[in-house]
Amino acid sequence: MAPNQGWDPFRELDHLRREVERMFQDYGVNLPGGAARRPAFLPGQAARGMYPLLNLSDDENNIYVEALAPGVDPQAFDVTVQDNSLRISGEKQALSQDITPDAYHRQERSAGRFTRTLDLPVKVNTENMEAQYREGVLHITLPKAESAKPRQIQVKVS
Amino acid sequence: MTENTVQTTTGEQNVPETRAEEQTLRPPVDIFEMSDGLVVVADLPGAPKDQVDINVHEGVLTIHGKVKQETVGTPLRNEFELRDFYRQFRLTDEVDTENIRAEMKYGVLTVTLPKAEKAKPKRIEVKTSS
């Protein structure tokens, strides 16, 4: 078959197959069995209630939450803690409405409102919570309640 | 066989695979055309703006963003892992490389690639002789 001879249905099918495969692969880390062969940072494509993706860690005094949420106007974030449940909501901004659909070559990002709630593993002190938005990642620091902090028990020798 | 009949503006099929790509995230992008050039918008959360490298070489646009994961404390739950971002696109129109603009805001990169003068459509004046 000579190349460049107009429309070829088989090649079109092949392209389609590759596009579909890519859709399932793209948005994770390309590591074999890596932590994140999962949909990432796309409100529309992540599983319901799973946006933004979260990392959680702690130390003696605080719980730290990182949320992967690029393209959000910081003013549009709403972060609350109630009944020991953390709720993050916000809106990923869409591009200007002035761009006509046929001007797009690729449209892989998505936009829209999102809400996610997370039950916290220990009680937190709601007085001194902090949230910082840096480079599209929201960093939340929640101080543990006094009652949740580990206490060392003195072992006495008699 | 592998040649594209229709060369899309941004088909990256022709860009050789690189090793760098294996351990990196492929950021989702929006690409659209404006009257004077192309705009590429990419989500690069976690990449500080001084760690984002954009270049156009031999008609290939490369976006490379380095991220810094700053996890504090003991991990309890890990849903995402920040990795460096890497993606390439082949550009068909010639780009005015001197005037590429890039902006980072809230982890979103916007690159504006103005068309080179010679790639712009030239309007031909139709004269009427009366």
PDB file of C-alpha atoms in Angstrom:
ATOM      1  CA  MET A   1       0.000   0.000   0.000  1.00  0.00           C
ATOM      2  CA  ALA A   2       1.361   3.364  -0.944  1.00  0.00           C
ATOM      3  CA  PRO A   3       1.597   5.835   1.863  1.00  0.00           C
ATOM      4  CA  ASN A   4      -0.088   9.184   1.717  1.00  0.00           C
ATOM      5  CA  GLN A   5      -2.966   8.027  -0.428  1.00  0.00           C
ATOM      6  CA  GLY A   6      -5.798   9.701   1.378  1.00  0.00           C
ATOM      7  CA  TRP A   7      -8.115   8.209   3.944  1.00  0.00           C
ATOM      8  CA  ASP A   8      -7.301   4.768   5.243  1.00  0.00           C
ATOM      9  CA  PRO A   9      -9.898   3.221   7.572  1.00  0.00           C
ATOM     10  CA  PHE A  10      -7.412   0.771   9.083  1.00  0.00           C
ATOM     11  CA  ARG A  11      -5.014   3.479  10.007  1.00  0.00           C
ATOM     12  CA  GLU A  12      -7.870   5.491  11.471  1.00  0.00           C
ATOM     13  CA  LEU A  13      -8.888   2.508  13.593  1.00  0.00           C
ATOM     14  CA  ASP A  14      -5.348   2.059  14.734  1.00  0.00           C
ATOM     15  CA  HIS A  15      -5.166   5.700  15.766  1.00  0.00           C
ATOM     16  CA  LEU A  16      -8.421   5.365  17.642  1.00  0.00           C
ATOM     17  CA  ARG A  17      -7.193   2.291  19.484  1.00  0.00           C
ATOM     18  CA  ARG A  18      -4.023   4.081  20.487  1.00  0.00           C
ATOM     19  CA  GLU A  19      -5.934   7.124  21.647  1.00  0.00           C
ATOM     20  CA  VAL A  20      -8.185   4.963  23.826  1.00  0.00           C
ATOM     21  CA  GLU A  21      -5.249   3.094  25.298  1.00  0.00           C
ATOM     22  CA  ARG A  22      -3.589   6.354  26.039  1.00  0.00           C
ATOM     23  CA  MET A  23      -6.665   7.716  27.766  1.00  0.00           C
ATOM     24  CA  PHE A  24      -6.452   4.889  30.255  1.00  0.00           C
ATOM     25  CA  GLN A  25      -2.732   5.151  30.768  1.00  0.00           C
ATOM     26  CA  ASP A  26      -1.879   8.764  30.600  1.00  0.00           C
ATOM     27  CA  TYR A  27      -2.914  10.293  33.791  1.00  0.00           C
ATOM     28  CA  GLY A  28      -0.879   8.169  36.105  1.00  0.00           C
ATOM     29  CA  VAL A  29       2.774   7.726  36.717  1.00  0.00           C
ATOM     30  CA  ASN A  30       4.384   5.484  34.151  1.00  0.00           C
ATOM     31  CA  LEU A  31       5.950   3.225  36.687  1.00  0.00           C
ATOM     32  CA  PRO A  32       5.336  -0.503  36.723  1.00  0.00           C
ATOM     33  CA  GLY A  33       2.796  -1.028  39.463  1.00  0.00           C
ATOM     34  CA  GLY A  34       3.621   2.420  40.753  1.00  0.00           C
ATOM     35  CA  ALA A  35       1.628   4.231  43.374  1.00  0.00           C
ATOM     36  CA  ALA A  36      -0.404   6.088  40.871  1.00  0.00           C
ATOM     37  CA  ARG A  37      -1.546   4.412  37.722  1.00  0.00           C
ATOM     38  CA  ARG A  38      -4.719   6.209  38.560  1.00  0.00           C
ATOM     39  CA  PRO A  39      -6.668   9.079  37.171  1.00  0.00           C
ATOM     40  CA  ALA A  40      -5.098  12.243  38.445  1.00  0.00           C
ATOM     41  CA  PHE A  41      -6.019  15.869  38.678  1.00  0.00           C
ATOM     42  CA  LEU A  42      -9.005  15.821  36.381  1.00  0.00           C
ATOM     43  CA  PRO A  43     -12.254  16.583  38.147  1.00  0.00           C
ATOM     44  CA  GLY A  44     -14.307  15.083  35.331  1.00  0.00           C
ATOM     45  CA  GLN A  45     -12.385  11.869  34.933  1.00  0.00           C
ATOM     46  CA  ALA A  46     -11.465  10.912  38.460  1.00  0.00           C
ATOM     47  CA  ALA A  47     -13.879   8.552  40.141  1.00  0.00           C
ATOM     48  CA  ARG A  48     -16.790  10.297  41.793  1.00  0.00           C
ATOM     49  CA  GLY A  49     -15.904  11.799  45.118  1.00  0.00           C
ATOM     50  CA  MET A  50     -12.226  11.083  44.532  1.00  0.00           C
ATOM     51  CA  TYR A  51     -11.175  14.547  43.447  1.00  0.00           C
ATOM     52  CA  PRO A  52      -8.826  15.946  44.516  1.00  0.00           C
ATOM     53  CA  LEU A  53      -6.429  13.086  45.191  1.00  0.00           C
ATOM     54  CA  LEU A  54      -5.054  13.251  48.718  1.00  0.00           C
ATOM     55  CA  ASN A  55      -1.936  12.287  50.578  1.00  0.00           C
ATOM     56  CA  LEU A  56      -2.125  12.040  54.314  1.00  0.00           C
ATOM     57  CA  SER A  57       0.692  11.938  56.831  1.00  0.00           C
ATOM     58  CA  ASP A  58       1.216  12.725  60.466  1.00  0.00           C
ATOM     59  CA  ASP A  59       3.760  13.306  63.180  1.00  0.00           C
ATOM     60  CA  GLU A  60       3.433  13.701  66.919  1.00  0.00           C
ATOM     61  CA  ASN A  61       1.628  17.023  66.736  1.00  0.00           C
ATOM     62  CA  ASN A  62      -0.076  17.364  63.393  1.00  0.00           C
ATOM     63  CA  ILE A  63      -1.923  15.668  60.593  1.00  0.00           C
ATOM     64  CA  TYR A  64      -0.840  16.808  57.142  1.00  0.00           C
ATOM     65  CA  VAL A  65      -3.056  16.613  54.089  1.00  0.00           C
ATOM     66  CA  GLU A  66      -1.878  17.368  50.556  1.00  0.00           C
ATOM     67  CA  ALA A  67      -4.473  17.754  47.824  1.00  0.00           C
ATOM     68  CA  LEU A  68      -3.559  17.667  44.142  1.00  0.00           C
ATOM     69  CA  ALA A  69      -5.689  20.450  42.700  1.00  0.00           C
ATOM     70  CA  PRO A  70      -4.074  22.640  40.034  1.00  0.00           C
ATOM     71  CA  GLY A  71      -5.792  25.630  38.488  1.00  0.00           C
ATOM     72  CA  VAL A  72      -8.010  26.617  41.402  1.00  0.00           C
ATOM     73  CA  ASP A  73      -8.432  30.233  42.379  1.00  0.00           C
ATOM     74  CA  PRO A  74      -7.391  30.199  46.069  1.00  0.00           C
ATOM     75  CA  GLN A  75     -10.503  32.227  46.895  1.00  0.00           C
ATOM     76  CA  ALA A  76     -12.649  29.436  45.502  1.00  0.00           C
ATOM     77  CA  PHE A  77     -11.374  26.876  47.998  1.00  0.00           C
ATOM     78  CA  ASP A  78     -13.556  25.953  50.908  1.00  0.00           C
ATOM     79  CA  VAL A  79     -11.845  23.815  53.531  1.00  0.00           C
ATOM     80  CA  THR A  80     -13.787  22.870  56.644  1.00  0.00           C
ATOM     81  CA  VAL A  81     -13.556  20.391  59.496  1.00  0.00           C
ATOM     82  CA  GLN A  82     -16.698  19.185  61.179  1.00  0.00           C
ATOM     83  CA  ASP A  83     -17.265  16.112  63.320  1.00  0.00           C
ATOM     84  CA  ASN A  84     -13.696  15.135  62.651  1.00  0.00           C
ATOM     85  CA  SER A  85     -14.306  15.017  58.950  1.00  0.00           C
ATOM     86  CA  LEU A  86     -12.344  17.204  56.555  1.00  0.00           C
ATOM     87  CA  ARG A  87     -14.182  18.638  53.593  1.00  0.00           C
ATOM     88  CA  ILE A  88     -12.407  20.234  50.649  1.00  0.00           C
ATOM     89  CA  SER A  89     -14.351  21.881  47.897  1.00  0.00           C
ATOM     90  CA  GLY A  90     -13.457  24.262  45.131  1.00  0.00           C
ATOM     91  CA  GLU A  91     -13.666  24.890  41.454  1.00  0.00           C
ATOM     92  CA  LYS A  92     -11.115  24.247  38.786  1.00  0.00           C
ATOM     93  CA  GLN A  93     -11.268  27.151  36.411  1.00  0.00           C
ATOM     94  CA  ALA A  94     -12.250  26.574  32.832  1.00  0.00           C
ATOM     95  CA  LEU A  95     -10.449  28.313  30.004  1.00  0.00           C
ATOM     96  CA  SER A  96     -12.031  31.352  28.444  1.00  0.00           C
ATOM     97  CA  GLN A  97     -15.421  30.753  26.867  1.00  0.00           C
ATOM     98  CA  ASP A  98     -14.261  32.816  23.895  1.00  0.00           C
ATOM     99  CA  ILE A  99     -12.282  29.944  22.468  1.00  0.00           C
ATOM    100  CA  THR A 100     -14.410  28.281  19.838  1.00  0.00           C
ATOM    101  CA  PRO A 101     -14.570  24.473  19.879  1.00  0.00           C
ATOM    102  CA  ASP A 102     -12.939  24.198  16.470  1.00  0.00           C
ATOM    103  CA  ALA A 103      -9.920  26.172  17.652  1.00  0.00           C
ATOM    104  CA  TYR A 104      -8.971  23.235  19.897  1.00  0.00           C
ATOM    105  CA  HIS A 105      -6.374  20.726  18.822  1.00  0.00           C
ATOM    106  CA  ARG A 106      -6.443  18.932  22.135  1.00  0.00           C
ATOM    107  CA  GLN A 107      -8.703  19.107  25.123  1.00  0.00           C
ATOM    108  CA  GLU A 108      -7.543  16.796  27.868  1.00  0.00           C
ATOM    109  CA  ARG A 109      -7.904  18.967  30.917  1.00  0.00           C
ATOM    110  CA  SER A 110     -11.250  19.448  32.493  1.00  0.00           C
ATOM    111  CA  ALA A 111     -12.786  21.934  34.820  1.00  0.00           C
ATOM    112  CA  GLY A 112     -15.600  22.189  37.270  1.00  0.00           C
ATOM    113  CA  ARG A 113     -16.653  22.024  40.892  1.00  0.00           C
ATOM    114  CA  PHE A 114     -15.475  19.323  43.230  1.00  0.00           C
ATOM    115  CA  THR A 115     -16.021  18.257  46.821  1.00  0.00           C
ATOM    116  CA  ARG A 116     -14.260  15.621  48.791  1.00  0.00           C
ATOM    117  CA  THR A 117     -14.617  14.583  52.379  1.00  0.00           C
ATOM    118  CA  LEU A 118     -12.175  12.587  54.418  1.00  0.00           C
ATOM    119  CA  ASP A 119     -12.599  11.104  57.871  1.00  0.00           C
ATOM    120  CA  LEU A 120      -9.637  12.064  59.985  1.00  0.00           C
ATOM    121  CA  PRO A 121      -7.901   9.266  61.878  1.00  0.00           C
ATOM    122  CA  VAL A 122      -7.654  11.213  65.142  1.00  0.00           C
ATOM    123  CA  LYS A 123      -9.344  14.171  66.785  1.00  0.00           C
ATOM    124  CA  VAL A 124      -7.994  17.536  65.696  1.00  0.00           C
ATOM    125  CA  ASN A 125      -7.844  20.900  67.341  1.00  0.00           C
ATOM    126  CA  THR A 126      -9.996  23.048  65.068  1.00  0.00           C
ATOM    127  CA  GLU A 127      -8.554  26.273  66.417  1.00  0.00           C
ATOM    128  CA  ASN A 128      -5.192  26.288  64.725  1.00  0.00           C
ATOM    129  CA  MET A 129      -5.733  24.710  61.341  1.00  0.00           C
ATOM    130  CA  GLU A 130      -3.794  26.030  58.388  1.00  0.00           C
ATOM    131  CA  ALA A 131      -4.077  25.696  54.635  1.00  0.00           C
ATOM    132  CA  GLN A 132      -1.621  26.872  52.008  1.00  0.00           C
ATOM    133  CA  TYR A 133      -1.927  26.644  48.246  1.00  0.00           C
ATOM    134  CA  ARG A 134       1.403  26.281  46.467  1.00  0.00           C
ATOM    135  CA  GLU A 135       1.963  25.398  42.816  1.00  0.00           C
ATOM    136  CA  GLY A 136      -1.389  23.760  42.465  1.00  0.00           C
ATOM    137  CA  VAL A 137      -1.081  21.622  45.585  1.00  0.00           C
ATOM    138  CA  LEU A 138      -3.107  22.436  48.695  1.00  0.00           C
ATOM    139  CA  HIS A 139      -1.223  21.784  51.938  1.00  0.00           C
ATOM    140  CA  ILE A 140      -3.363  21.486  55.045  1.00  0.00           C
ATOM    141  CA  THR A 141      -1.972  21.242  58.568  1.00  0.00           C
ATOM    142  CA  LEU A 142      -4.327  20.064  61.285  1.00  0.00           C
ATOM    143  CA  PRO A 143      -3.017  20.095  64.860  1.00  0.00           C
ATOM    144  CA  LYS A 144      -3.922  16.960  66.788  1.00  0.00           C
ATOM    145  CA  ALA A 145      -6.145  17.416  69.786  1.00  0.00           C
ATOM    146  CA  GLU A 146      -4.311  17.095  73.101  1.00  0.00           C
ATOM    147  CA  SER A 147      -6.221  13.913  73.836  1.00  0.00           C
ATOM    148  CA  ALA A 148      -4.996  12.363  70.602  1.00  0.00           C
ATOM    149  CA  LYS A 149      -1.317  12.995  71.162  1.00  0.00           C
ATOM    150  CA  PRO A 150       0.790  10.093  72.263  1.00  0.00           C
ATOM    151  CA  ARG A 151       1.796  10.157  75.884  1.00  0.00           C
ATOM    152  CA  GLN A 152       4.837   8.578  77.233  1.00  0.00           C
ATOM    153  CA  ILE A 153       4.442   6.533  80.377  1.00  0.00           C
ATOM    154  CA  GLN A 154       7.299   6.644  82.748  1.00  0.00           C
ATOM    155  CA  VAL A 155       8.470   3.222  83.648  1.00  0.00           C
ATOM    156  CA  LYS A 156       9.475   3.234  87.231  1.00  0.00           C
ATOM    157  CA  VAL A 157      11.989   0.917  88.640  1.00  0.00           C
ATOM    158  CA  SER A 158      11.301  -0.175  92.128  1.00  0.00           C
TER     159      SER A 158
ATOM    160  CA  MET B   1       3.337   3.127   6.128  1.00  0.00           C
ATOM    161  CA  THR B   2       3.916   5.058   9.277  1.00  0.00           C
ATOM    162  CA  GLU B   3       3.768   8.421   7.646  1.00  0.00           C
ATOM    163  CA  ASN B   4       0.818  10.561   8.470  1.00  0.00           C
ATOM    164  CA  THR B   5      -1.356  11.637   5.618  1.00  0.00           C
ATOM    165  CA  VAL B   6      -2.710  14.476   7.603  1.00  0.00           C
ATOM    166  CA  GLN B   7      -0.123  16.042   9.783  1.00  0.00           C
ATOM    167  CA  THR B   8      -1.975  17.468  12.711  1.00  0.00           C
ATOM    168  CA  THR B   9      -0.472  20.523  14.261  1.00  0.00           C
ATOM    169  CA  THR B  10       0.424  18.681  17.392  1.00  0.00           C
ATOM    170  CA  GLY B  11       0.587  14.985  16.592  1.00  0.00           C
ATOM    171  CA  GLU B  12       3.503  13.699  18.602  1.00  0.00           C
ATOM    172  CA  GLN B  13       3.675  10.308  16.900  1.00  0.00           C
ATOM    173  CA  ASN B  14       6.862  11.313  15.168  1.00  0.00           C
ATOM    174  CA  VAL B  15       8.692  12.325  18.272  1.00  0.00           C
ATOM    175  CA  PRO B  16      11.120   9.618  19.315  1.00  0.00           C
ATOM    176  CA  GLU B  17      10.510   7.962  22.636  1.00  0.00           C
ATOM    177  CA  THR B  18      12.982   8.960  25.228  1.00  0.00           C
ATOM    178  CA  ARG B  19      14.170   7.352  28.409  1.00  0.00           C
ATOM    179  CA  ALA B  20      13.320  10.464  30.332  1.00  0.00           C
ATOM    180  CA  GLU B  21       9.685   9.780  29.643  1.00  0.00           C
ATOM    181  CA  GLU B  22       9.630   6.497  31.527  1.00  0.00           C
ATOM    182  CA  GLN B  23       9.760   7.937  34.990  1.00  0.00           C
ATOM    183  CA  THR B  24       7.764  11.041  34.371  1.00  0.00           C
ATOM    184  CA  LEU B  25       4.169  12.105  34.311  1.00  0.00           C
ATOM    185  CA  ARG B  26       2.595  13.070  31.061  1.00  0.00           C
ATOM    186  CA  PRO B  27       0.637  16.190  31.938  1.00  0.00           C
ATOM    187  CA  PRO B  28      -2.839  16.641  30.472  1.00  0.00           C
ATOM    188  CA  VAL B  29      -2.971  19.577  28.055  1.00  0.00           C
ATOM    189  CA  ASP B  30      -5.364  21.812  26.216  1.00  0.00           C
ATOM    190  CA  ILE B  31      -4.060  23.155  22.933  1.00  0.00           C
ATOM    191  CA  PHE B  32      -5.886  25.746  20.926  1.00  0.00           C
ATOM    192  CA  GLU B  33      -5.210  28.119  18.111  1.00  0.00           C
ATOM    193  CA  MET B  34      -5.453  31.853  18.258  1.00  0.00           C
ATOM    194  CA  SER B  35      -5.231  34.129  15.257  1.00  0.00           C
ATOM    195  CA  ASP B  36      -1.544  34.780  15.829  1.00  0.00           C
ATOM    196  CA  GLY B  37      -0.378  31.470  17.210  1.00  0.00           C
ATOM    197  CA  LEU B  38      -0.858  28.432  19.339  1.00  0.00           C
ATOM    198  CA  VAL B  39      -1.581  28.247  23.064  1.00  0.00           C
ATOM    199  CA  VAL B  40      -0.663  25.198  25.146  1.00  0.00           C
ATOM    200  CA  VAL B  41      -2.126  24.891  28.646  1.00  0.00           C
ATOM    201  CA  ALA B  42      -0.786  22.112  30.874  1.00  0.00           C
ATOM    202  CA  ASP B  43      -1.457  21.009  34.447  1.00  0.00           C
ATOM    203  CA  LEU B  44       1.872  20.748  36.261  1.00  0.00           C
ATOM    204  CA  PRO B  45       0.947  20.660  39.947  1.00  0.00           C
ATOM    205  CA  GLY B  46       3.913  20.731  42.274  1.00  0.00           C
ATOM    206  CA  ALA B  47       6.345  22.252  39.783  1.00  0.00           C
ATOM    207  CA  PRO B  48       7.743  25.623  40.884  1.00  0.00           C
ATOM    208  CA  LYS B  49       8.006  28.055  37.996  1.00  0.00           C
ATOM    209  CA  ASP B  50      11.792  28.180  38.043  1.00  0.00           C
ATOM    210  CA  GLN B  51      11.829  24.404  37.595  1.00  0.00           C
ATOM    211  CA  VAL B  52       9.820  24.390  34.391  1.00  0.00           C
ATOM    212  CA  ASP B  53      11.784  24.189  31.186  1.00  0.00           C
ATOM    213  CA  ILE B  54      10.175  24.880  27.843  1.00  0.00           C
ATOM    214  CA  ASN B  55      11.929  24.737  24.547  1.00  0.00           C
ATOM    215  CA  VAL B  56      11.283  24.457  20.856  1.00  0.00           C
ATOM    216  CA  HIS B  57      13.927  22.650  18.890  1.00  0.00           C
ATOM    217  CA  GLU B  58      13.588  21.493  15.300  1.00  0.00           C
ATOM    218  CA  GLY B  59       9.850  21.912  15.436  1.00  0.00           C
ATOM    219  CA  VAL B  60       9.385  19.948  18.648  1.00  0.00           C
ATOM    220  CA  LEU B  61       8.012  21.621  21.734  1.00  0.00           C
ATOM    221  CA  THR B  62       9.304  20.063  24.944  1.00  0.00           C
ATOM    222  CA  ILE B  63       7.800  20.734  28.344  1.00  0.00           C
ATOM    223  CA  HIS B  64       9.824  19.518  31.283  1.00  0.00           C
ATOM    224  CA  GLY B  65       8.868  20.344  34.849  1.00  0.00           C
ATOM    225  CA  LYS B  66      10.716  19.222  37.920  1.00  0.00           C
ATOM    226  CA  VAL B  67       8.709  18.763  41.069  1.00  0.00           C
ATOM    227  CA  LYS B  68       9.659  18.715  44.691  1.00  0.00           C
ATOM    228  CA  GLN B  69       7.620  16.460  46.917  1.00  0.00           C
ATOM    229  CA  GLU B  70       7.833  17.769  50.425  1.00  0.00           C
ATOM    230  CA  THR B  71       6.075  15.184  52.511  1.00  0.00           C
ATOM    231  CA  VAL B  72       6.283  15.835  56.212  1.00  0.00           C
ATOM    232  CA  GLY B  73       5.822  13.179  58.840  1.00  0.00           C
ATOM    233  CA  THR B  74       4.903   9.526  58.419  1.00  0.00           C
ATOM    234  CA  PRO B  75       2.747   8.717  55.399  1.00  0.00           C
ATOM    235  CA  LEU B  76      -0.670   7.328  56.304  1.00  0.00           C
ATOM    236  CA  ARG B  77      -2.299   7.344  52.899  1.00  0.00           C
ATOM    237  CA  ASN B  78      -0.870   7.928  49.433  1.00  0.00           C
ATOM    238  CA  GLU B  79      -3.145   8.563  46.507  1.00  0.00           C
ATOM    239  CA  PHE B  80      -0.716  10.425  44.342  1.00  0.00           C
ATOM    240  CA  GLU B  81       2.969  10.658  43.808  1.00  0.00           C
ATOM    241  CA  LEU B  82       4.502  13.759  42.341  1.00  0.00           C
ATOM    242  CA  ARG B  83       6.874  13.014  39.499  1.00  0.00           C
ATOM    243  CA  ASP B  84       8.641  15.241  37.060  1.00  0.00           C
ATOM    244  CA  PHE B  85       6.519  16.189  34.098  1.00  0.00           C
ATOM    245  CA  TYR B  86       7.613  15.571  30.558  1.00  0.00           C
ATOM    246  CA  ARG B  87       5.841  15.863  27.241  1.00  0.00           C
ATOM    247  CA  GLN B  88       6.697  16.661  23.654  1.00  0.00           C
ATOM    248  CA  PHE B  89       4.676  17.895  20.719  1.00  0.00           C
ATOM    249  CA  ARG B  90       5.563  18.277  17.084  1.00  0.00           C
ATOM    250  CA  LEU B  91       4.624  21.665  15.722  1.00  0.00           C
ATOM    251  CA  THR B  92       3.894  22.015  12.051  1.00  0.00           C
ATOM    252  CA  ASP B  93       3.752  25.768  11.845  1.00  0.00           C
ATOM    253  CA  GLU B  94       6.972  27.613  12.243  1.00  0.00           C
ATOM    254  CA  VAL B  95       7.148  29.332  15.569  1.00  0.00           C
ATOM    255  CA  ASP B  96       8.619  32.698  16.320  1.00  0.00           C
ATOM    256  CA  THR B  97      10.956  31.268  18.966  1.00  0.00           C
ATOM    257  CA  GLU B  98      12.080  34.701  20.097  1.00  0.00           C
ATOM    258  CA  ASN B  99       8.623  35.556  21.296  1.00  0.00           C
ATOM    259  CA  ILE B 100       7.440  32.429  23.108  1.00  0.00           C
ATOM    260  CA  ARG B 101       5.800  33.378  26.364  1.00  0.00           C
ATOM    261  CA  ALA B 102       5.211  31.099  29.323  1.00  0.00           C
ATOM    262  CA  GLU B 103       3.329  31.712  32.517  1.00  0.00           C
ATOM    263  CA  MET B 104       2.765  29.553  35.602  1.00  0.00           C
ATOM    264  CA  LYS B 105      -0.223  30.109  37.817  1.00  0.00           C
ATOM    265  CA  TYR B 106      -1.594  27.763  40.479  1.00  0.00           C
ATOM    266  CA  GLY B 107       0.288  24.851  38.972  1.00  0.00           C
ATOM    267  CA  VAL B 108      -1.009  25.499  35.472  1.00  0.00           C
ATOM    268  CA  LEU B 109       1.402  26.332  32.676  1.00  0.00           C
ATOM    269  CA  THR B 110       0.328  28.462  29.738  1.00  0.00           C
ATOM    270  CA  VAL B 111       2.672  28.661  26.759  1.00  0.00           C
ATOM    271  CA  THR B 112       1.945  31.039  23.909  1.00  0.00           C
ATOM    272  CA  LEU B 113       3.721  30.207  20.669  1.00  0.00           C
ATOM    273  CA  PRO B 114       3.398  33.000  18.125  1.00  0.00           C
ATOM    274  CA  LYS B 115       3.537  31.976  14.493  1.00  0.00           C
ATOM    275  CA  ALA B 116       6.624  33.008  12.619  1.00  0.00           C
ATOM    276  CA  GLU B 117       6.009  35.792  10.123  1.00  0.00           C
ATOM    277  CA  LYS B 118       6.489  33.512   7.166  1.00  0.00           C
ATOM    278  CA  ALA B 119       4.003  30.977   8.528  1.00  0.00           C
ATOM    279  CA  LYS B 120       1.250  33.531   8.780  1.00  0.00           C
ATOM    280  CA  PRO B 121      -1.242  33.558   5.944  1.00  0.00           C
ATOM    281  CA  LYS B 122      -0.591  36.499   3.667  1.00  0.00           C
ATOM    282  CA  ARG B 123      -3.524  38.420   2.487  1.00  0.00           C
ATOM    283  CA  ILE B 124      -3.424  39.249  -1.157  1.00  0.00           C
ATOM    284  CA  GLU B 125      -4.952  42.493  -2.138  1.00  0.00           C
ATOM    285  CA  VAL B 126      -7.387  42.049  -5.010  1.00  0.00           C
ATOM    286  CA  LYS B 127      -7.186  45.002  -7.254  1.00  0.00           C
ATOM    287  CA  THR B 128      -9.869  46.005  -9.572  1.00  0.00           C
ATOM    288  CA  SER B 129      -9.094  47.846 -12.675  1.00  0.00           C
ATOM    289  CA  SER B 130     -11.834  50.055 -13.844  1.00  0.00           C
TER     290      SER B 130
END
